[in-house]
Amino acid sequence: MTNVDMSTMVEPASLSIPSASATILVVDDTLANIGVLTDFLESQDFTVVVAQDGEEGLQRAQYVLPNLILLDVMMPGMDGFEMCRRLKKNEATRDIPVIFMTALTDTTNIVTGFDVGGIDYVTKPIEIEEVLVRIRTHLRLQEMQKQVSTQNAKLQQEVSTRVLAEQALQVESNKQHQLILQLQEAQNQLLQSEKMASLGQLAAGVAHEINNPIGFVSSNLNSLRQYVGVLFGLIDSYEKLLVQYPSTAPEIEQLKKHADMVFLKTDTDELMAESQDGLKRVKDIVQSLKDFSHRGVSEWVFADLHHGLDSTLNIVNNEIKYKASVVKKYGVLPPVKCIASQLNQVFMNLLVNAAHAIEKRGVITICTGTEGDQVWIKISDNGAGIPPENLTRIFDPFFTTKPIGSGTGLGLSLSYGIVSNHRGRIEVSSELNVGTSFTIHLPIDPLFVDVKED
């Protein structure tokens, strides 16, 4: 039986109801106690539902879903502990806080009450103010738990959304990575196309340069064949006359005049000298072609840059000779550690560009020198010059001022990359209608530059 101490029914002014119109289920088998609790709780703006035994309490809890249950322990039939067990097994009612009302204050009963799912207990005789405080405290805790649950649900949703966003971002990142790889592959193909275009231009120039000396060597050899035929015929005639007619010296002399032996001897010497010179030019061109590209892509060696410049000039001679004269102002350069074939590619690009910048007839000047632990190569022309607005873009890939189909815009970009790979730099200065100068600065040993920067 539940006893209520009415002497303590003092309404605390400092406590506020945590949730408006909270519903309290009171389960007690004593009507007097139910009446007192109901009147008091309703005066505190609670909604009260009552039940007089455990079975009725389970039904009311299932139907009403109250915010809190005040449950008497000692009741006929189903006691409070058993009702609480069943409440906690029901998914609809398991989260409703239960406060036991009991006179059984021994440890065993208290532990049992908590084991079956109770959150608190009040002892009999009940002090109504204590009940009110405990109700408000647990309702406040319940409200906080709901807020935490709501926040957790929102947080979980945010986490799920963020996970989905990260997954989408990862997919996008993978796509971008694939696009970068495709772009790099395309750039490599374009660079290879640029190199092939350069080699095609190179081959055309070399073919032209080789055809000229081979042409006059072939012509001279034809003339020489005729001369030799005449000489052999003259010698045969000499031999016949000398055997048959020793006294025919005057006739022999006449034959010599007819054959013009003096001219034949002189011109034969000249033809042979020209042929040898032509063959030497062919040999030099072929050797220059070998020197231009004989280095492996990854082979770093100490090389003579003057030799590389001269080899490149021989290769591009067909591009330059009709447009400009070449003036060499070579200083004293030490061997430079580099990939020689790559630097030769840079020299070729700058020399060909210089020739293209000259409209009629001009001069291309090549100067070299040293400055501390670096060397420099300056290639200048007196051509049309570069507009100021283009100076900052000339090393960008695909940028070109040439007509469509006349250039890929990768020559200077490729040159810039090669010089940077050698830990050097390339500078440009230009003035319209005056000319352009490209200056390459290279360390003598790139590895030494890396050590100093570290």
mmCIF file with all atom_site columns, C-alpha atoms in Angstrom, residues 134-293:
data_model
loop_
_atom_site.group_PDB
_atom_site.id
_atom_site.type_symbol
_atom_site.label_atom_id
_atom_site.label_alt_id
_atom_site.label_comp_id
_atom_site.label_asym_id
_atom_site.label_entity_id
_atom_site.label_seq_id
_atom_site.pdbx_PDB_ins_code
_atom_site.Cartn_x
_atom_site.Cartn_y
_atom_site.Cartn_z
_atom_site.occupancy
_atom_site.B_iso_or_equiv
_atom_site.pdbx_formal_charge
_atom_site.auth_seq_id
_atom_site.auth_comp_id
_atom_site.auth_asym_id
_atom_site.auth_atom_id
_atom_site.pdbx_PDB_model_num
ATOM 1   C CA . ARG A 1 134 ? 12.221  13.359 -9.110   1.00 0.00 ? 134 ARG A CA 1
ATOM 2   C CA . ILE A 1 135 ? 9.549   13.481 -11.802  1.00 0.00 ? 135 ILE A CA 1
ATOM 3   C CA . ARG A 1 136 ? 10.814  16.801 -13.147  1.00 0.00 ? 136 ARG A CA 1
ATOM 4   C CA . THR A 1 137 ? 14.427  15.661 -12.947  1.00 0.00 ? 137 THR A CA 1
ATOM 5   C CA . HIS A 1 138 ? 13.779  12.502 -14.951  1.00 0.00 ? 138 HIS A CA 1
ATOM 6   C CA . LEU A 1 139 ? 11.534  14.263 -17.443  1.00 0.00 ? 139 LEU A CA 1
ATOM 7   C CA . ARG A 1 140 ? 14.305  16.789 -17.945  1.00 0.00 ? 140 ARG A CA 1
ATOM 8   C CA . LEU A 1 141 ? 16.797  13.938 -18.406  1.00 0.00 ? 141 LEU A CA 1
ATOM 9   C CA . GLN A 1 142 ? 14.396  12.243 -20.811  1.00 0.00 ? 142 GLN A CA 1
ATOM 10  C CA . GLU A 1 143 ? 14.065  15.488 -22.781  1.00 0.00 ? 143 GLU A CA 1
ATOM 11  C CA . MET A 1 144 ? 17.845  15.833 -22.886  1.00 0.00 ? 144 MET A CA 1
ATOM 12  C CA . GLN A 1 145 ? 18.173  12.219 -24.025  1.00 0.00 ? 145 GLN A CA 1
ATOM 13  C CA . LYS A 1 146 ? 15.695  12.902 -26.820  1.00 0.00 ? 146 LYS A CA 1
ATOM 14  C CA . GLN A 1 147 ? 17.665  15.959 -27.839  1.00 0.00 ? 147 GLN A CA 1
ATOM 15  C CA . VAL A 1 148 ? 20.880  13.937 -27.757  1.00 0.00 ? 148 VAL A CA 1
ATOM 16  C CA . SER A 1 149 ? 19.204  11.204 -29.804  1.00 0.00 ? 149 SER A CA 1
ATOM 17  C CA . THR A 1 150 ? 17.965  13.790 -32.279  1.00 0.00 ? 150 THR A CA 1
ATOM 18  C CA . GLN A 1 151 ? 21.403  15.369 -32.483  1.00 0.00 ? 151 GLN A CA 1
ATOM 19  C CA . ASN A 1 152 ? 22.960  11.940 -32.885  1.00 0.00 ? 152 ASN A CA 1
ATOM 20  C CA . ALA A 1 153 ? 20.517  11.165 -35.670  1.00 0.00 ? 153 ALA A CA 1
ATOM 21  C CA . LYS A 1 154 ? 21.337  14.479 -37.368  1.00 0.00 ? 154 LYS A CA 1
ATOM 22  C CA . LEU A 1 155 ? 25.031  13.871 -36.845  1.00 0.00 ? 155 LEU A CA 1
ATOM 23  C CA . GLN A 1 156 ? 24.721  10.386 -38.264  1.00 0.00 ? 156 GLN A CA 1
ATOM 24  C CA . GLN A 1 157 ? 22.887  11.822 -41.242  1.00 0.00 ? 157 GLN A CA 1
ATOM 25  C CA . GLU A 1 158 ? 25.596  14.443 -41.680  1.00 0.00 ? 158 GLU A CA 1
ATOM 26  C CA . VAL A 1 159 ? 28.253  11.750 -41.398  1.00 0.00 ? 159 VAL A CA 1
ATOM 27  C CA . SER A 1 160 ? 26.425  9.653  -43.976  1.00 0.00 ? 160 SER A CA 1
ATOM 28  C CA . THR A 1 161 ? 26.062  12.683 -46.236  1.00 0.00 ? 161 THR A CA 1
ATOM 29  C CA . ARG A 1 162 ? 29.731  13.528 -45.756  1.00 0.00 ? 162 ARG A CA 1
ATOM 30  C CA . VAL A 1 163 ? 30.742  9.937  -46.475  1.00 0.00 ? 163 VAL A CA 1
ATOM 31  C CA . LEU A 1 164 ? 28.683  10.012 -49.655  1.00 0.00 ? 164 LEU A CA 1
ATOM 32  C CA . ALA A 1 165 ? 30.217  13.381 -50.556  1.00 0.00 ? 165 ALA A CA 1
ATOM 33  C CA . GLU A 1 166 ? 33.713  12.051 -49.904  1.00 0.00 ? 166 GLU A CA 1
ATOM 34  C CA . GLN A 1 167 ? 32.960  9.001  -51.991  1.00 0.00 ? 167 GLN A CA 1
ATOM 35  C CA . ALA A 1 168 ? 31.674  11.224 -54.785  1.00 0.00 ? 168 ALA A CA 1
ATOM 36  C CA . LEU A 1 169 ? 34.748  13.423 -54.364  1.00 0.00 ? 169 LEU A CA 1
ATOM 37  C CA . GLN A 1 170 ? 36.975  10.378 -54.545  1.00 0.00 ? 170 GLN A CA 1
ATOM 38  C CA . VAL A 1 171 ? 35.218  9.266  -57.721  1.00 0.00 ? 171 VAL A CA 1
ATOM 39  C CA . GLU A 1 172 ? 35.680  12.766 -59.149  1.00 0.00 ? 172 GLU A CA 1
ATOM 40  C CA . SER A 1 173 ? 39.314  12.749 -58.029  1.00 0.00 ? 173 SER A CA 1
ATOM 41  C CA . ASN A 1 174 ? 39.836  9.426  -59.778  1.00 0.00 ? 174 ASN A CA 1
ATOM 42  C CA . LYS A 1 175 ? 38.248  10.861 -62.915  1.00 0.00 ? 175 LYS A CA 1
ATOM 43  C CA . GLN A 1 176 ? 40.478  13.921 -62.720  1.00 0.00 ? 176 GLN A CA 1
ATOM 44  C CA . HIS A 1 177 ? 43.494  11.679 -62.190  1.00 0.00 ? 177 HIS A CA 1
ATOM 45  C CA . GLN A 1 178 ? 42.554  9.729  -65.291  1.00 0.00 ? 178 GLN A CA 1
ATOM 46  C CA . LEU A 1 179 ? 42.081  12.990 -67.201  1.00 0.00 ? 179 LEU A CA 1
ATOM 47  C CA . ILE A 1 180 ? 45.511  14.182 -66.034  1.00 0.00 ? 180 ILE A CA 1
ATOM 48  C CA . LEU A 1 181 ? 47.043  10.915 -67.200  1.00 0.00 ? 181 LEU A CA 1
ATOM 49  C CA . GLN A 1 182 ? 45.270  11.275 -70.538  1.00 0.00 ? 182 GLN A CA 1
ATOM 50  C CA . LEU A 1 183 ? 46.433  14.900 -70.788  1.00 0.00 ? 183 LEU A CA 1
ATOM 51  C CA . GLN A 1 184 ? 50.011  13.884 -69.996  1.00 0.00 ? 184 GLN A CA 1
ATOM 52  C CA . GLU A 1 185 ? 49.804  11.146 -72.591  1.00 0.00 ? 185 GLU A CA 1
ATOM 53  C CA . ALA A 1 186 ? 48.417  13.607 -75.123  1.00 0.00 ? 186 ALA A CA 1
ATOM 54  C CA . GLN A 1 187 ? 51.149  16.102 -74.244  1.00 0.00 ? 187 GLN A CA 1
ATOM 55  C CA . ASN A 1 188 ? 53.800  13.415 -74.648  1.00 0.00 ? 188 ASN A CA 1
ATOM 56  C CA . GLN A 1 189 ? 52.319  12.535 -78.009  1.00 0.00 ? 189 GLN A CA 1
ATOM 57  C CA . LEU A 1 190 ? 52.359  16.194 -79.030  1.00 0.00 ? 190 LEU A CA 1
ATOM 58  C CA . LEU A 1 191 ? 55.937  16.550 -77.860  1.00 0.00 ? 191 LEU A CA 1
ATOM 59  C CA . GLN A 1 192 ? 56.812  13.461 -79.834  1.00 0.00 ? 192 GLN A CA 1
ATOM 60  C CA . SER A 1 193 ? 54.992  14.953 -82.816  1.00 0.00 ? 193 SER A CA 1
ATOM 61  C CA . GLU A 1 194 ? 57.018  18.127 -82.364  1.00 0.00 ? 194 GLU A CA 1
ATOM 62  C CA . LYS A 1 195 ? 60.224  16.111 -82.315  1.00 0.00 ? 195 LYS A CA 1
ATOM 63  C CA . MET A 1 196 ? 59.121  14.174 -85.379  1.00 0.00 ? 196 MET A CA 1
ATOM 64  C CA . ALA A 1 197 ? 58.276  17.432 -87.129  1.00 0.00 ? 197 ALA A CA 1
ATOM 65  C CA . SER A 1 198 ? 61.711  18.756 -86.219  1.00 0.00 ? 198 SER A CA 1
ATOM 66  C CA . LEU A 1 199 ? 63.320  15.567 -87.454  1.00 0.00 ? 199 LEU A CA 1
ATOM 67  C CA . GLY A 1 200 ? 61.308  15.805 -90.660  1.00 0.00 ? 200 GLY A CA 1
ATOM 68  C CA . GLN A 1 201 ? 62.504  19.363 -91.140  1.00 0.00 ? 201 GLN A CA 1
ATOM 69  C CA . LEU A 1 202 ? 65.986  18.200 -90.258  1.00 0.00 ? 202 LEU A CA 1
ATOM 70  C CA . ALA A 1 203 ? 65.870  15.348 -92.768  1.00 0.00 ? 203 ALA A CA 1
ATOM 71  C CA . ALA A 1 204 ? 64.692  17.680 -95.543  1.00 0.00 ? 204 ALA A CA 1
ATOM 72  C CA . GLY A 1 205 ? 67.546  20.080 -94.833  1.00 0.00 ? 205 GLY A CA 1
ATOM 73  C CA . VAL A 1 206 ? 70.091  17.285 -94.626  1.00 0.00 ? 206 VAL A CA 1
ATOM 74  C CA . ALA A 1 207 ? 68.830  15.779 -97.884  1.00 0.00 ? 207 ALA A CA 1
ATOM 75  C CA . HIS A 1 208 ? 69.192  19.138 -99.570  1.00 0.00 ? 208 HIS A CA 1
ATOM 76  C CA . GLU A 1 209 ? 72.675  19.647 -98.149  1.00 0.00 ? 209 GLU A CA 1
ATOM 77  C CA . ILE A 1 210 ? 73.790  16.161 -99.201  1.00 0.00 ? 210 ILE A CA 1
ATOM 78  C CA . ASN A 1 211 ? 72.236  16.365 -102.666 1.00 0.00 ? 211 ASN A CA 1
ATOM 79  C CA . ASN A 1 212 ? 74.269  19.449 -103.621 1.00 0.00 ? 212 ASN A CA 1
ATOM 80  C CA . PRO A 1 213 ? 77.756  18.001 -103.037 1.00 0.00 ? 213 PRO A CA 1
ATOM 81  C CA . ILE A 1 214 ? 76.693  14.623 -104.396 1.00 0.00 ? 214 ILE A CA 1
ATOM 82  C CA . GLY A 1 215 ? 75.380  16.366 -107.520 1.00 0.00 ? 215 GLY A CA 1
ATOM 83  C CA . PHE A 1 216 ? 78.618  18.102 -108.409 1.00 0.00 ? 216 PHE A CA 1
ATOM 84  C CA . VAL A 1 217 ? 80.686  15.058 -107.412 1.00 0.00 ? 217 VAL A CA 1
ATOM 85  C CA . SER A 1 218 ? 78.613  12.978 -109.841 1.00 0.00 ? 218 SER A CA 1
ATOM 86  C CA . SER A 1 219 ? 78.969  15.610 -112.569 1.00 0.00 ? 219 SER A CA 1
ATOM 87  C CA . ASN A 1 220 ? 82.709  15.904 -112.004 1.00 0.00 ? 220 ASN A CA 1
ATOM 88  C CA . LEU A 1 221 ? 83.151  12.157 -112.118 1.00 0.00 ? 221 LEU A CA 1
ATOM 89  C CA . ASN A 1 222 ? 81.347  12.006 -115.492 1.00 0.00 ? 222 ASN A CA 1
ATOM 90  C CA . SER A 1 223 ? 83.699  14.659 -116.864 1.00 0.00 ? 223 SER A CA 1
ATOM 91  C CA . LEU A 1 224 ? 86.633  12.857 -115.337 1.00 0.00 ? 224 LEU A CA 1
ATOM 92  C CA . ARG A 1 225 ? 85.550  9.623  -117.025 1.00 0.00 ? 225 ARG A CA 1
ATOM 93  C CA . GLN A 1 226 ? 85.615  11.353 -120.418 1.00 0.00 ? 226 GLN A CA 1
ATOM 94  C CA . TYR A 1 227 ? 88.999  12.908 -119.704 1.00 0.00 ? 227 TYR A CA 1
ATOM 95  C CA . VAL A 1 228 ? 90.461  9.616  -118.685 1.00 0.00 ? 228 VAL A CA 1
ATOM 96  C CA . GLY A 1 229 ? 89.058  8.029  -121.874 1.00 0.00 ? 229 GLY A CA 1
ATOM 97  C CA . VAL A 1 230 ? 90.822  10.670 -123.961 1.00 0.00 ? 230 VAL A CA 1
ATOM 98  C CA . LEU A 1 231 ? 94.024  10.191 -122.001 1.00 0.00 ? 231 LEU A CA 1
ATOM 99  C CA . PHE A 1 232 ? 93.948  6.438  -122.456 1.00 0.00 ? 232 PHE A CA 1
ATOM 100 C CA . GLY A 1 233 ? 93.351  6.867  -126.222 1.00 0.00 ? 233 GLY A CA 1
ATOM 101 C CA . LEU A 1 234 ? 96.259  9.296  -126.441 1.00 0.00 ? 234 LEU A CA 1
ATOM 102 C CA . ILE A 1 235 ? 98.527  6.918  -124.610 1.00 0.00 ? 235 ILE A CA 1
ATOM 103 C CA . ASP A 1 236 ? 97.562  4.087  -126.976 1.00 0.00 ? 236 ASP A CA 1
ATOM 104 C CA . SER A 1 237 ? 98.372  6.285  -129.948 1.00 0.00 ? 237 SER A CA 1
ATOM 105 C CA . TYR A 1 238 ? 101.737 7.188  -128.398 1.00 0.00 ? 238 TYR A CA 1
ATOM 106 C CA . GLU A 1 239 ? 102.624 3.617  -127.983 1.00 0.00 ? 239 GLU A CA 1
ATOM 107 C CA . LYS A 1 240 ? 101.688 2.659  -131.546 1.00 0.00 ? 240 LYS A CA 1
ATOM 108 C CA . LEU A 1 241 ? 103.596 5.531  -133.110 1.00 0.00 ? 241 LEU A CA 1
ATOM 109 C CA . LEU A 1 242 ? 106.661 5.079  -130.985 1.00 0.00 ? 242 LEU A CA 1
ATOM 110 C CA . VAL A 1 243 ? 106.879 1.398  -131.918 1.00 0.00 ? 243 VAL A CA 1
ATOM 111 C CA . GLN A 1 244 ? 106.258 1.815  -135.625 1.00 0.00 ? 244 GLN A CA 1
ATOM 112 C CA . TYR A 1 245 ? 107.793 5.180  -136.222 1.00 0.00 ? 245 TYR A CA 1
ATOM 113 C CA . PRO A 1 246 ? 110.376 6.353  -133.768 1.00 0.00 ? 246 PRO A CA 1
ATOM 114 C CA . SER A 1 247 ? 110.852 9.405  -135.854 1.00 0.00 ? 247 SER A CA 1
ATOM 115 C CA . THR A 1 248 ? 107.244 10.516 -135.483 1.00 0.00 ? 248 THR A CA 1
ATOM 116 C CA . ALA A 1 249 ? 107.864 12.850 -132.586 1.00 0.00 ? 249 ALA A CA 1
ATOM 117 C CA . PRO A 1 250 ? 106.347 15.822 -134.452 1.00 0.00 ? 250 PRO A CA 1
ATOM 118 C CA . GLU A 1 251 ? 103.146 13.892 -135.005 1.00 0.00 ? 251 GLU A CA 1
ATOM 119 C CA . ILE A 1 252 ? 103.042 12.950 -131.357 1.00 0.00 ? 252 ILE A CA 1
ATOM 120 C CA . GLU A 1 253 ? 103.432 16.531 -130.362 1.00 0.00 ? 253 GLU A CA 1
ATOM 121 C CA . GLN A 1 254 ? 100.547 17.395 -132.677 1.00 0.00 ? 254 GLN A CA 1
ATOM 122 C CA . LEU A 1 255 ? 98.388  14.763 -131.010 1.00 0.00 ? 255 LEU A CA 1
ATOM 123 C CA . LYS A 1 256 ? 99.219  16.245 -127.599 1.00 0.00 ? 256 LYS A CA 1
ATOM 124 C CA . LYS A 1 257 ? 98.095  19.632 -128.771 1.00 0.00 ? 257 LYS A CA 1
ATOM 125 C CA . HIS A 1 258 ? 94.934  18.137 -130.201 1.00 0.00 ? 258 HIS A CA 1
ATOM 126 C CA . ALA A 1 259 ? 94.132  16.405 -126.945 1.00 0.00 ? 259 ALA A CA 1
ATOM 127 C CA . ASP A 1 260 ? 95.035  19.558 -124.958 1.00 0.00 ? 260 ASP A CA 1
ATOM 128 C CA . MET A 1 261 ? 97.066  17.596 -122.451 1.00 0.00 ? 261 MET A CA 1
ATOM 129 C CA . VAL A 1 262 ? 97.923  20.660 -120.389 1.00 0.00 ? 262 VAL A CA 1
ATOM 130 C CA . PHE A 1 263 ? 94.216  21.444 -119.795 1.00 0.00 ? 263 PHE A CA 1
ATOM 131 C CA . LEU A 1 264 ? 93.391  17.850 -119.101 1.00 0.00 ? 264 LEU A CA 1
ATOM 132 C CA . LYS A 1 265 ? 96.068  17.587 -116.469 1.00 0.00 ? 265 LYS A CA 1
ATOM 133 C CA . THR A 1 266 ? 95.097  20.833 -114.769 1.00 0.00 ? 266 THR A CA 1
ATOM 134 C CA . ASP A 1 267 ? 91.318  20.269 -114.876 1.00 0.00 ? 267 ASP A CA 1
ATOM 135 C CA . THR A 1 268 ? 91.667  16.667 -113.727 1.00 0.00 ? 268 THR A CA 1
ATOM 136 C CA . ASP A 1 269 ? 93.454  17.859 -110.608 1.00 0.00 ? 269 ASP A CA 1
ATOM 137 C CA . GLU A 1 270 ? 90.748  20.460 -109.990 1.00 0.00 ? 270 GLU A CA 1
ATOM 138 C CA . LEU A 1 271 ? 87.919  17.962 -110.534 1.00 0.00 ? 271 LEU A CA 1
ATOM 139 C CA . MET A 1 272 ? 89.474  15.524 -108.118 1.00 0.00 ? 272 MET A CA 1
ATOM 140 C CA . ALA A 1 273 ? 89.957  18.277 -105.527 1.00 0.00 ? 273 ALA A CA 1
ATOM 141 C CA . GLU A 1 274 ? 86.313  19.386 -105.885 1.00 0.00 ? 274 GLU A CA 1
ATOM 142 C CA . SER A 1 275 ? 85.134  15.797 -105.636 1.00 0.00 ? 275 SER A CA 1
ATOM 143 C CA . GLN A 1 276 ? 87.158  15.249 -102.505 1.00 0.00 ? 276 GLN A CA 1
ATOM 144 C CA . ASP A 1 277 ? 85.799  18.489 -101.032 1.00 0.00 ? 277 ASP A CA 1
ATOM 145 C CA . GLY A 1 278 ? 82.241  17.473 -101.865 1.00 0.00 ? 278 GLY A CA 1
ATOM 146 C CA . LEU A 1 279 ? 82.696  14.075 -100.304 1.00 0.00 ? 279 LEU A CA 1
ATOM 147 C CA . LYS A 1 280 ? 84.169  15.736 -97.234  1.00 0.00 ? 280 LYS A CA 1
ATOM 148 C CA . ARG A 1 281 ? 81.082  17.950 -96.977  1.00 0.00 ? 281 ARG A CA 1
ATOM 149 C CA . VAL A 1 282 ? 78.861  14.885 -97.136  1.00 0.00 ? 282 VAL A CA 1
ATOM 150 C CA . LYS A 1 283 ? 80.962  13.253 -94.434  1.00 0.00 ? 283 LYS A CA 1
ATOM 151 C CA . ASP A 1 284 ? 80.791  16.391 -92.273  1.00 0.00 ? 284 ASP A CA 1
ATOM 152 C CA . ILE A 1 285 ? 77.001  16.616 -92.631  1.00 0.00 ? 285 ILE A CA 1
ATOM 153 C CA . VAL A 1 286 ? 76.528  12.974 -91.740  1.00 0.00 ? 286 VAL A CA 1
ATOM 154 C CA . GLN A 1 287 ? 78.882  13.349 -88.781  1.00 0.00 ? 287 GLN A CA 1
ATOM 155 C CA . SER A 1 288 ? 76.988  16.443 -87.634  1.00 0.00 ? 288 SER A CA 1
ATOM 156 C CA . LEU A 1 289 ? 73.754  14.501 -87.809  1.00 0.00 ? 289 LEU A CA 1
ATOM 157 C CA . LYS A 1 290 ? 75.319  11.810 -85.628  1.00 0.00 ? 290 LYS A CA 1
ATOM 158 C CA . ASP A 1 291 ? 76.664  14.396 -83.205  1.00 0.00 ? 291 ASP A CA 1
ATOM 159 C CA . PHE A 1 292 ? 73.278  16.100 -83.077  1.00 0.00 ? 292 PHE A CA 1
ATOM 160 C CA . SER A 1 293 ? 71.433  13.053 -81.759  1.00 0.00 ? 293 SER A CA 1
#
